[in-house]
Structures are given as C-alpha cells and as structure tokens.
Amino acid sequence: RVDVRDRAEALVEQGDFAQALELSDADASVRAHRLRAETFELQGQYDLADQAVDPVVEALTRQTIDDADALVDGVLALMVRSRVRGPSKPDEPTSAAADFRTLNQLLARARDELDRQSWRARAVEAELLYERANFPQATEAAADALARNPRASRVWDLLASMALDRWDFAKANAIADVMDTLGGTSGQLGETPQPAAQLIRARAALQQNDVDLAEAFVQSVLDRMPDHPSARAMEAAVGASRI
C-alpha cells in the first residue's frame, strides 16, 4: 500500500538500485527524475546522473512549479548535477556562488510562498548550507526542520555529521540513540538498530581509532542490507584504516 515513489526511495537508500530504477522508470514526476539521478550518482554513472537531471531543468525553466515538495526535489536534483558536473560555468570564478544563490532562491520560494510548514524545504536548505561549510546557518535550518518534523531522520543524520566534523562524539552518539528510539530499537549490538544510527556510531568509532568497533557497527548494517551504499563506503574506510 506504500506509494511507489516512497518504495523507490527506500530501495535507493538500501542500495537496491536495479529495482529502484525499475519502479521509477515510467514516472515523469520531478521526484522520480531526482531519484534516478541519485541512483546513477551512487553507482558512479555520472553521465547518466547528469542526463537524468535534464527533465528537471526543463521543468524549472519552462513552467512554474507550485508544489513545494516538487520544488524541493528539483533542488535536490540540481545538487546532484552540481556534484557530478561542477559549477554551471566553470570558467567563471563566481559561478559556484551564483549556483548556490539560485538553489537557495528556489528553496526560499518553497519555504516562504508555497508551504510555510514544509520541513523538507528547511532540511534541504540545511544540507545545502552544510555543503557550503556554513555550519551555524545549517544548524539553524536543521533545527527549524525538526521543529516541524521531529522524526526526520535525514535531518538528525545531518546534525550527527556536523557533530562528527567537530569531533563531538558524545553528541553524535546521542543523536544515534535518538534515531534508534524513533525507530523503536535500543541501538545495542545484536539487536536490529537503525542503519543510519549504526553508521554514525561506526564513524565516531573510526575517528577515535577503534577500528574493531567501527567494523562491528558496519557489519551489523551489511548483515541486513548487503548493498547499503553508505555502509559499503564505511566498510572501505574501515579496511583502509587497517593498511
């Protein structure tokens, strides 16, 4: 009974890329295009990821999008393009800043004009600011998103990343506990904690040079989801730390 786009998004997060692409193949929505772009990016197929964003750019330039969620998905798709292609005008030093302003303006319209209660607009704003290393405003936007949706695991995960960037392990692990509580588990090894929470703990352990503990946390995710892309990336980081 779950919406097909929600199922496709879950499959992308789990690393089941083939089935995710199959589910979204015939869907022409902005969200479906964004999911396809993210799927190709995670697979390292950057040309295909870039091409998947083309319909989104056309939709943003040729029509007015009056749905806040669709506009947010459009911004996420453009963020994929920015990561795989770089600035829209590589020869102009100010191009990256101009691209950021464009994305920020789109989010502002979703947030201030289309849906003032949109937690997703604020969540993606926080991610965009984080990519620009603007931690204070990113934290503010994330807190605003959580005020509207305290169960937004994507936002909690971002806050954990910012805590780990500051080597604040206590806060990062506390956030992991919150994510487990929201998912109805305790986060102890041997149970079935939330994958994102375990990966936060794994990164915290790895940054503290506890490689064995980090590996245990990563393996607890891979035992359930063998193709989980973030877990595979962390597995590689653990392996590299043993060299």
XYZ file of C-alpha atoms in Angstrom:
243
model
C 0.000 0.000 0.000
C 3.044 2.293 0.213
C 3.404 4.897 -2.530
C 5.661 3.600 -5.308
C 7.952 6.645 -5.031
C 8.444 6.046 -1.324
C 9.327 2.431 -2.093
C 11.774 3.544 -4.786
C 13.429 5.982 -2.385
C 13.804 3.287 0.263
C 15.348 0.951 -2.312
C 17.878 3.618 -3.310
C 18.895 4.074 0.324
C 19.285 0.294 0.715
C 21.385 0.002 -2.443
C 18.849 -1.982 -4.488
C 19.454 0.235 -7.496
C 18.063 -2.042 -10.204
C 14.663 -2.374 -8.550
C 14.589 1.335 -7.693
C 15.164 2.239 -11.343
C 12.521 -0.255 -12.418
C 9.939 1.280 -10.095
C 10.653 4.842 -11.207
C 11.210 4.132 -14.902
C 7.784 5.157 -16.184
C 7.323 8.017 -13.705
C 7.764 11.530 -15.130
C 7.498 13.385 -11.820
C 10.289 15.635 -10.580
C 10.803 13.293 -7.644
C 11.258 10.281 -9.931
C 13.813 12.134 -12.045
C 15.635 13.114 -8.853
C 15.649 9.512 -7.628
C 17.054 8.289 -10.922
C 19.773 10.943 -10.810
C 20.734 9.965 -7.254
C 20.721 6.278 -8.177
C 23.081 6.774 -11.102
C 25.311 9.011 -8.976
C 25.605 6.357 -6.265
C 26.555 3.823 -8.938
C 29.270 6.090 -10.260
C 27.460 6.570 -13.584
C 27.902 10.322 -13.581
C 26.982 10.958 -17.218
C 23.656 9.176 -16.721
C 23.095 11.047 -13.461
C 23.669 14.330 -15.275
C 21.280 13.330 -18.073
C 18.599 12.348 -15.553
C 18.566 15.946 -14.303
C 17.799 17.390 -17.780
C 13.990 16.998 -17.476
C 14.103 18.713 -14.089
C 15.976 21.694 -15.514
C 13.441 21.881 -18.344
C 10.551 21.782 -15.883
C 12.104 24.521 -13.744
C 12.768 26.805 -16.702
C 9.642 26.253 -18.802
C 6.915 26.108 -16.179
C 6.087 27.377 -12.741
C 6.190 24.621 -10.138
C 3.596 25.350 -7.490
C 4.147 22.297 -5.310
C 6.671 22.747 -2.504
C 7.784 19.109 -2.417
C 8.297 19.032 -6.182
C 10.371 22.192 -5.983
C 12.472 20.699 -3.174
C 13.022 17.571 -5.275
C 14.093 19.832 -8.115
C 16.706 21.429 -5.874
C 17.966 18.000 -4.798
C 18.298 17.017 -8.458
C 20.249 20.196 -9.203
C 22.513 19.409 -6.253
C 23.282 16.052 -7.909
C 24.198 17.893 -11.103
C 26.446 20.243 -9.161
C 28.291 17.301 -7.594
C 28.784 15.334 -10.821
C 29.386 18.266 -13.180
C 30.703 21.096 -11.028
C 29.777 24.772 -11.433
C 27.411 25.610 -14.282
C 30.052 27.953 -15.752
C 33.459 26.501 -14.804
C 35.363 29.339 -16.456
C 33.731 31.975 -14.248
C 35.101 32.178 -10.690
C 31.767 33.382 -9.314
C 29.715 30.646 -10.963
C 29.577 28.359 -7.899
C 28.295 31.205 -5.729
C 25.666 32.061 -8.359
C 24.537 28.422 -8.486
C 24.187 28.416 -4.703
C 22.076 31.559 -4.789
C 19.798 30.015 -7.418
C 19.223 26.894 -5.335
C 18.671 28.977 -2.226
C 16.097 31.127 -4.029
C 14.186 28.032 -5.135
C 14.133 26.718 -1.563
C 13.049 30.113 -0.265
C 10.076 30.047 -2.630
C 9.125 26.543 -1.466
C 9.537 27.591 2.168
C 8.056 31.083 2.178
C 5.496 31.068 -0.637
C 4.295 27.531 -1.323
C 4.295 25.809 2.072
C 5.350 27.619 5.230
C 5.185 24.345 7.167
C 7.455 22.430 4.773
C 10.089 20.668 6.837
C 11.697 19.269 3.683
C 12.481 22.744 2.342
C 14.291 23.581 5.558
C 16.025 20.193 5.669
C 17.428 20.565 2.167
C 18.360 24.164 2.945
C 20.401 22.793 5.855
C 22.109 20.284 3.550
C 22.890 22.990 1.017
C 24.383 25.228 3.704
C 26.371 22.288 5.074
C 27.864 21.669 1.629
C 28.959 25.315 1.677
C 30.537 24.768 5.138
C 28.135 27.274 6.706
C 27.609 25.278 9.890
C 25.840 27.938 12.011
C 23.081 28.573 9.454
C 22.911 24.876 8.578
C 22.295 24.075 12.242
C 19.608 26.749 12.426
C 17.827 25.405 9.327
C 18.058 21.841 10.651
C 16.547 22.864 13.984
C 13.751 24.616 12.107
C 13.086 21.435 10.126
C 12.986 19.306 13.277
C 10.551 21.733 14.884
C 8.154 20.809 12.079
C 9.013 17.118 11.912
C 10.894 15.743 14.957
C 11.061 12.304 13.288
C 13.006 13.499 10.234
C 15.915 11.037 10.303
C 17.571 12.780 7.353
C 17.920 15.909 9.496
C 19.158 14.012 12.547
C 21.751 12.352 10.328
C 22.959 15.724 9.078
C 23.267 17.037 12.646
C 25.305 13.948 13.536
C 27.649 14.618 10.606
C 28.165 18.168 11.801
C 28.884 16.898 15.326
C 31.438 14.422 13.999
C 33.068 17.134 11.897
C 33.653 18.933 15.212
C 34.793 15.678 16.862
C 31.863 15.922 19.272
C 31.433 12.183 19.757
C 29.093 12.457 22.721
C 26.594 14.499 20.718
C 26.889 12.248 17.656
C 26.220 9.116 19.701
C 23.338 10.832 21.476
C 21.807 11.589 18.081
C 22.268 7.930 17.095
C 20.346 6.963 20.241
C 17.549 9.373 19.270
C 17.327 7.803 15.817
C 17.104 4.341 17.352
C 14.401 5.487 19.764
C 12.397 6.882 16.861
C 12.773 3.508 15.151
C 11.792 1.561 18.242
C 15.185 -0.053 18.993
C 17.910 0.477 21.580
C 20.924 0.510 19.275
C 22.827 -2.285 21.040
C 24.876 -4.760 19.019
C 22.958 -7.991 18.469
C 19.647 -6.163 18.059
C 18.243 -4.509 14.953
C 19.060 -0.805 15.323
C 18.552 1.761 12.626
C 21.196 1.547 9.858
C 21.838 5.302 9.870
C 22.350 5.219 13.639
C 24.851 2.364 13.376
C 26.798 4.198 10.690
C 27.008 7.277 12.907
C 28.454 5.084 15.663
C 30.815 3.476 13.167
C 32.178 6.822 12.016
C 32.569 8.003 15.598
C 34.461 4.822 16.498
C 36.670 5.085 13.414
C 37.568 8.708 14.143
C 38.656 7.525 17.607
C 40.775 4.743 16.047
C 38.574 1.962 17.422
C 38.597 0.061 14.141
C 37.175 -3.186 15.500
C 34.144 -1.446 16.994
C 33.603 0.536 13.794
C 33.723 -2.685 11.782
C 31.184 -4.326 14.101
C 28.743 -1.459 13.636
C 29.180 -1.503 9.851
C 28.768 -5.264 9.679
C 25.519 -5.070 11.636
C 24.134 -2.978 8.772
C 25.582 -5.115 5.976
C 24.172 -8.290 7.549
C 20.703 -6.877 6.911
C 21.351 -4.781 3.803
C 24.394 -6.137 1.924
C 24.285 -3.417 -0.725
C 23.685 -0.417 1.531
C 25.815 2.257 -0.217
C 26.815 4.235 2.886
C 27.679 1.036 4.744
C 29.802 -0.144 1.807
C 31.609 3.198 1.800
C 32.232 2.939 5.531
C 33.397 -0.652 5.091
C 36.015 0.625 2.642
C 37.075 3.298 5.134
C 37.469 0.661 7.844
C 39.534 -1.513 5.514
C 41.758 1.405 4.552
C 42.397 2.212 8.210
C 43.887 -1.269 8.694
C 46.515 -0.803 5.985
